Short mmCIF file of C-alpha atoms in Angstrom, two decimals:
data_model
loop_
_atom_site.label_atom_id
_atom_site.label_comp_id
_atom_site.label_asym_id
_atom_site.label_seq_id
_atom_site.Cartn_x
_atom_site.Cartn_y
_atom_site.Cartn_z
CA UNK S 27 0.99 -6.95 -10.31
CA UNK S 28 -15.09 -1.74 -20.81
CA UNK S 29 -28.29 1.31 -29.62
CA UNK S 30 -30.75 1.87 -28.22
CA UNK S 31 -33.25 1.11 -31.14
CA UNK S 32 -35.70 3.97 -31.64
CA UNK S 33 -39.12 3.75 -31.36
CA UNK S 34 -41.28 3.07 -35.02
CA UNK S 35 -43.89 5.88 -36.21
CA UNK S 36 -47.38 4.49 -36.28
CA UNK S 37 -49.13 4.10 -40.14
CA UNK S 38 -50.46 1.72 -42.55
CA UNK S 39 -48.57 -0.95 -41.28
CA UNK S 40 -50.50 -0.43 -37.83
CA UNK S 41 -52.75 -3.54 -38.78
CA UNK S 42 -50.23 -5.98 -38.75
CA UNK S 43 -49.45 -4.97 -35.07
CA UNK S 44 -51.32 -7.67 -33.80
CA UNK S 45 -49.43 -10.51 -35.31
CA UNK S 46 -46.18 -8.46 -34.11
CA UNK S 47 -47.77 -8.66 -30.72
CA UNK S 48 -48.99 -12.28 -31.11
CA UNK S 49 -45.33 -13.05 -32.24
CA UNK S 50 -43.53 -11.55 -29.53
CA UNK S 51 -45.45 -12.77 -26.93
CA UNK S 52 -44.85 -16.31 -28.50
CA UNK S 53 -41.19 -14.94 -28.25
CA UNK S 54 -41.83 -13.57 -24.83
CA UNK S 55 -42.95 -17.16 -23.25
CA UNK S 56 -40.03 -18.73 -24.73
CA UNK S 57 -37.40 -16.53 -23.36
CA UNK S 58 -37.18 -18.27 -19.54
CA UNK S 59 -35.89 -21.47 -21.31
CA UNK S 60 -33.51 -19.45 -23.66
CA UNK S 61 -32.11 -17.23 -20.32
CA UNK S 62 -31.58 -20.43 -18.53
CA UNK S 63 -29.87 -22.09 -21.21
CA UNK S 64 -28.01 -18.98 -21.90
CA UNK S 65 -26.89 -19.35 -18.37
CA UNK S 66 -25.89 -22.66 -18.48
CA UNK S 67 -23.74 -22.22 -21.14
CA UNK S 68 -21.96 -19.51 -19.66
CA UNK S 69 -21.41 -21.38 -16.84
CA UNK S 70 -19.90 -23.74 -18.49
CA UNK S 71 -17.05 -21.97 -20.34
CA UNK S 72 -16.59 -19.90 -17.16
CA UNK S 73 -16.37 -23.57 -15.41
CA UNK S 74 -13.77 -24.47 -18.02
CA UNK S 75 -11.88 -21.35 -18.05
CA UNK S 76 -10.86 -21.93 -14.30
CA UNK S 77 -10.65 -25.40 -14.76
CA UNK S 78 -7.44 -24.37 -16.86
CA UNK S 79 -6.34 -21.23 -14.96
CA UNK S 80 -6.83 -23.67 -11.61
CA UNK S 81 -3.16 -24.69 -11.71
CA UNK S 82 -1.63 -20.87 -12.22
CA UNK S 83 -3.59 -19.79 -9.73
CA UNK S 84 -2.47 -22.97 -7.48
CA UNK S 85 1.28 -21.94 -8.21
CA UNK S 86 0.81 -18.33 -7.46
CA UNK S 87 -1.33 -19.37 -4.25
CA UNK S 88 2.28 -21.61 -3.22
CA UNK S 89 4.28 -18.85 -4.01
CA UNK S 90 2.66 -16.30 -1.75
CA UNK S 91 2.30 -18.97 1.41
CA UNK S 92 4.73 -18.92 3.70
CA UNK S 93 6.86 -21.81 4.15
CA UNK S 94 9.11 -22.70 6.99
CA UNK S 95 11.83 -20.17 8.19
CA UNK S 96 15.24 -22.15 6.66
CA UNK S 97 17.83 -19.68 5.85
CA UNK S 98 20.80 -21.74 3.87
CA UNK S 99 23.20 -23.14 5.91
CA UNK S 100 27.52 -22.59 5.81
CA UNK S 101 29.15 -25.03 7.91
CA UNK S 102 28.52 -28.70 9.36
CA UNK S 103 25.33 -29.14 10.55
CA UNK S 104 26.72 -30.81 13.88
CA UNK S 105 28.64 -27.79 15.13
CA UNK S 106 28.53 -26.83 18.32
CA UNK S 107 26.53 -23.47 17.96
CA UNK S 108 25.14 -21.36 14.97
CA UNK S 109 25.37 -17.77 13.85
CA UNK S 110 22.52 -16.24 12.39
CA UNK S 111 22.73 -13.59 10.26
CA UNK S 112 19.75 -11.44 9.41
CA UNK S 113 20.51 -9.64 5.65
CA UNK S 114 19.05 -7.11 3.04
CA UNK S 115 21.11 -8.39 -0.23
CA UNK S 116 20.24 -4.85 -1.03
CA UNK S 117 21.71 -2.94 2.75
CA UNK S 118 24.88 -1.50 2.43
CA UNK S 119 25.90 -2.28 5.61
CA UNK S 120 25.21 -6.17 4.98
CA UNK S 121 27.38 -5.55 1.67
CA UNK S 122 30.29 -4.30 3.66
CA UNK S 123 30.27 -7.72 6.40
CA UNK S 124 29.95 -10.07 3.13
CA UNK S 125 32.63 -8.64 1.75
CA UNK S 126 35.48 -7.60 4.09
CA UNK S 127 34.19 -9.48 7.38
CA UNK S 128 32.68 -12.65 6.33
CA UNK S 129 35.79 -14.37 4.51
CA UNK S 130 37.21 -14.26 8.19
CA UNK S 131 34.27 -15.88 9.94
CA UNK S 132 33.86 -18.61 7.73
CA UNK S 133 37.77 -19.87 7.85
CA UNK S 134 38.38 -19.26 10.97
CA UNK S 135 35.18 -19.97 12.63
CA UNK S 136 32.93 -21.75 10.74
CA UNK S 137 35.76 -24.22 8.37
CA UNK S 138 37.73 -24.58 12.64
CA UNK S 139 34.36 -26.44 13.65
CA UNK S 140 33.23 -23.42 16.10
CA UNK S 141 29.78 -23.04 14.60
CA UNK S 142 28.21 -22.67 11.52
CA UNK S 143 26.74 -19.89 10.06
CA UNK S 144 22.97 -19.39 8.59
CA UNK S 145 21.54 -16.74 6.68
CA UNK S 146 18.50 -15.38 6.89
CA UNK S 147 16.21 -12.99 4.10
CA UNK S 148 15.50 -10.11 6.28
CA UNK S 149 13.98 -7.75 3.23
CA UNK S 150 13.90 -4.07 3.89
CA UNK S 151 10.44 -2.49 2.59
CA UNK S 152 12.75 0.83 1.43
CA UNK S 153 15.09 -1.15 -1.12
CA UNK S 154 13.40 -1.49 -4.56
CA UNK S 155 15.11 -4.94 -5.48
CA UNK S 156 16.09 -6.39 -2.68
CA UNK S 157 13.62 -9.18 -3.07
CA UNK S 158 14.20 -10.22 -6.84
CA UNK S 159 17.79 -10.01 -4.92
CA UNK S 160 16.52 -12.72 -2.51
CA UNK S 161 14.66 -14.76 -4.76
CA UNK S 162 17.83 -14.66 -7.36
CA UNK S 163 19.60 -16.10 -4.75
CA UNK S 164 17.23 -18.66 -3.61
CA UNK S 165 16.38 -19.91 -7.49
CA UNK S 166 20.76 -20.41 -7.56
CA UNK S 167 20.57 -22.44 -4.28
CA UNK S 168 18.02 -25.38 -5.76
CA UNK S 169 21.09 -26.08 -7.93
CA UNK S 170 23.39 -26.11 -4.99
CA UNK S 171 24.92 -22.75 -5.55
CA UNK S 172 23.56 -20.08 -3.28
CA UNK S 173 26.45 -19.18 -1.34
CA UNK S 174 28.93 -18.09 -4.53
CA UNK S 175 25.09 -16.49 -5.76
CA UNK S 176 24.92 -14.92 -2.16
CA UNK S 177 28.94 -14.32 -3.05
CA UNK S 178 28.42 -12.76 -6.04
CA UNK S 179 25.28 -10.34 -5.29
CA UNK S 180 27.34 -8.68 -3.20
CA UNK S 181 30.15 -8.65 -4.71
CA UNK S 182 28.08 -6.11 -7.30
CA UNK S 183 25.35 -4.16 -5.03
CA UNK S 184 26.69 -1.11 -6.38
CA UNK S 185 25.66 -2.27 -9.90
CA UNK S 186 21.97 -4.13 -9.52
CA UNK S 187 20.85 -1.86 -6.93
CA UNK S 188 21.07 0.99 -9.32
CA UNK S 189 19.46 -0.67 -12.26
CA UNK S 190 15.80 -0.13 -13.86
CA UNK S 191 15.41 -3.95 -13.92
CA UNK S 192 17.95 -5.74 -12.43
CA UNK S 193 16.82 -9.10 -13.35
CA UNK S 194 19.54 -9.54 -16.73
CA UNK S 195 22.53 -8.30 -14.21
CA UNK S 196 21.58 -11.48 -11.75
CA UNK S 197 21.26 -14.13 -14.89
CA UNK S 198 24.51 -12.73 -15.71
CA UNK S 199 25.87 -14.14 -12.43
CA UNK S 200 23.90 -17.12 -12.54
CA UNK S 201 25.79 -17.95 -15.10
CA UNK S 202 28.63 -17.03 -14.02
CA UNK S 203 28.86 -19.25 -10.60
CA UNK S 204 27.34 -22.28 -12.89
CA UNK S 205 23.37 -22.45 -12.66
CA UNK S 206 21.44 -24.21 -15.96
CA UNK S 207 20.10 -20.79 -16.80
CA UNK S 208 16.51 -22.18 -17.77
CA UNK S 209 15.80 -23.79 -14.48
CA UNK S 210 17.06 -20.79 -12.61
CA UNK S 211 14.94 -18.87 -15.36
CA UNK S 212 11.80 -20.49 -14.64
CA UNK S 213 12.30 -20.54 -11.18
CA UNK S 214 12.94 -16.73 -11.42
CA UNK S 215 10.34 -15.35 -13.30
CA UNK S 216 7.54 -17.30 -11.19
CA UNK S 217 9.05 -16.53 -7.68
CA UNK S 218 9.41 -19.96 -6.95
CA UNK S 219 10.76 -18.78 -2.72
CA UNK S 220 8.15 -16.22 -2.03
CA UNK S 221 7.35 -18.20 0.56
CA UNK S 222 10.64 -19.19 1.86
CA UNK S 223 11.83 -15.27 2.43
CA UNK S 224 9.08 -14.17 3.44
CA UNK S 225 9.29 -16.85 6.31
CA UNK S 226 12.78 -16.16 6.95
CA UNK S 227 12.23 -12.07 7.39
CA UNK S 228 9.14 -13.11 10.05
CA UNK S 229 11.84 -15.54 11.81
CA UNK S 230 13.42 -12.63 12.50
CA UNK S 231 10.66 -9.85 13.13
CA UNK S 232 9.88 -12.78 16.09
CA UNK S 233 13.38 -12.78 17.19
CA UNK S 234 13.36 -8.62 17.49
CA UNK S 235 15.16 -7.99 14.75
CA UNK S 236 14.98 -4.20 13.58
CA UNK S 237 17.82 -3.29 11.29
CA UNK S 238 20.89 -5.38 8.70
CA UNK S 239 22.28 -6.89 9.31
CA UNK S 240 21.69 -8.53 12.57
CA UNK S 241 23.00 -11.43 14.33
CA UNK S 242 22.32 -13.71 16.63
CA UNK S 243 24.83 -15.63 18.56
CA UNK S 244 24.16 -17.69 22.05
CA UNK S 245 21.27 -15.88 23.80
CA UNK S 246 22.52 -12.75 22.14
CA UNK S 247 20.87 -10.26 19.19
CA UNK S 248 23.39 -7.61 17.95
CA UNK S 249 23.01 -4.95 14.97
CA UNK S 250 25.60 -3.76 13.30
CA UNK S 251 28.55 -5.01 10.60
CA UNK S 252 30.14 -6.63 13.30
CA UNK S 253 33.99 -6.98 13.08
CA UNK S 254 35.64 -9.85 12.88
CA UNK S 255 36.95 -10.03 16.66
CA UNK S 256 33.54 -8.67 17.91
CA UNK S 257 31.81 -12.07 16.21
CA UNK S 258 34.63 -13.85 17.64
CA UNK S 259 34.75 -12.68 21.65
CA UNK S 260 30.80 -13.43 21.12
CA UNK S 261 30.66 -17.03 19.93
CA UNK S 262 33.86 -17.45 22.62
CA UNK S 263 31.29 -16.74 25.47
CA UNK S 264 28.31 -18.31 23.99
CA UNK S 265 29.85 -21.60 23.54
CA UNK S 266 31.54 -21.04 27.66
CA UNK S 267 28.13 -20.45 28.40
CA UNK S 268 26.82 -23.02 26.60
CA UNK S 269 29.65 -25.87 28.91
CA UNK S 270 28.52 -23.93 31.65
CA UNK S 271 25.06 -24.91 31.61
CA UNK S 272 25.18 -28.40 30.20
CA UNK S 273 23.58 -30.62 32.73
CA UNK S 274 26.16 -33.15 34.90
CA UNK S 275 26.34 -36.69 33.54
CA UNK S 276 25.20 -38.88 36.10
CA UNK S 277 26.59 -42.55 35.81
CA UNK S 278 23.75 -45.57 35.18
CA UNK S 279 22.25 -47.11 38.01
CA UNK S 280 23.19 -50.87 38.24
CA UNK S 281 21.55 -51.43 40.67
CA UNK S 282 24.35 -51.94 43.33
CA UNK S 283 25.99 -49.69 46.05
CA UNK S 284 29.42 -47.14 44.97
CA UNK S 285 32.23 -48.79 45.71
CA UNK S 286 33.87 -47.38 48.36
CA UNK S 287 36.69 -45.53 47.82
CA UNK S 288 40.04 -47.38 48.30
CA UNK S 289 41.89 -46.54 51.11
CA UNK S 290 45.65 -44.62 51.27
#
């Protein structure tokens, strides 16, 4: 992510010396002009080179600039509650949750309409391939394939986590889940979504996340690869708290006094 000429020996040519000196003086008088001309030429070449590199530099800056933290949504946007997960694709505990528990959470909580689920990248520095894995998933997301790629990355974690360079494996997964490989390759090589990944991690830090996976359910930040029953209990509590804290509905003011209760 470089000959100093030797000194001449005086001799018969000494008589010609004044002419040499004059010629030397004449050249030296023009030296500022030629030096200035050379500087202009060098600056012009540099400007052309800078202009030719400008789009690439801008692309690198854009890729490194943090974007808005969005995560990746699973479920109905209008669900009453959102479960947030901050996870690292190379984290073994995250792999356990994704391959053992998450299917139940999706089917029995998200698909049932109790909540939706939003995954946020939280790459840990000690994992050497986790940023590339997040990049692979983000590029699949461009083609609407984040969740299939998410599942494939976690299912194959033992294979690519120990590889020297996991790109070939990620590319195989991208092909398996049905993305167009030309667009995926271009996205992956450019690290196009680096800003989004870093923004997702920054959102976790803002919420006090210190390990992966960590879940935010209602008012609670809960670390660990939680079981389905534990997540369901937190969801039920959060929904109950939302219902009790909802403001009472006030009837519209019609300008007339409320009707008297009927006598019995």
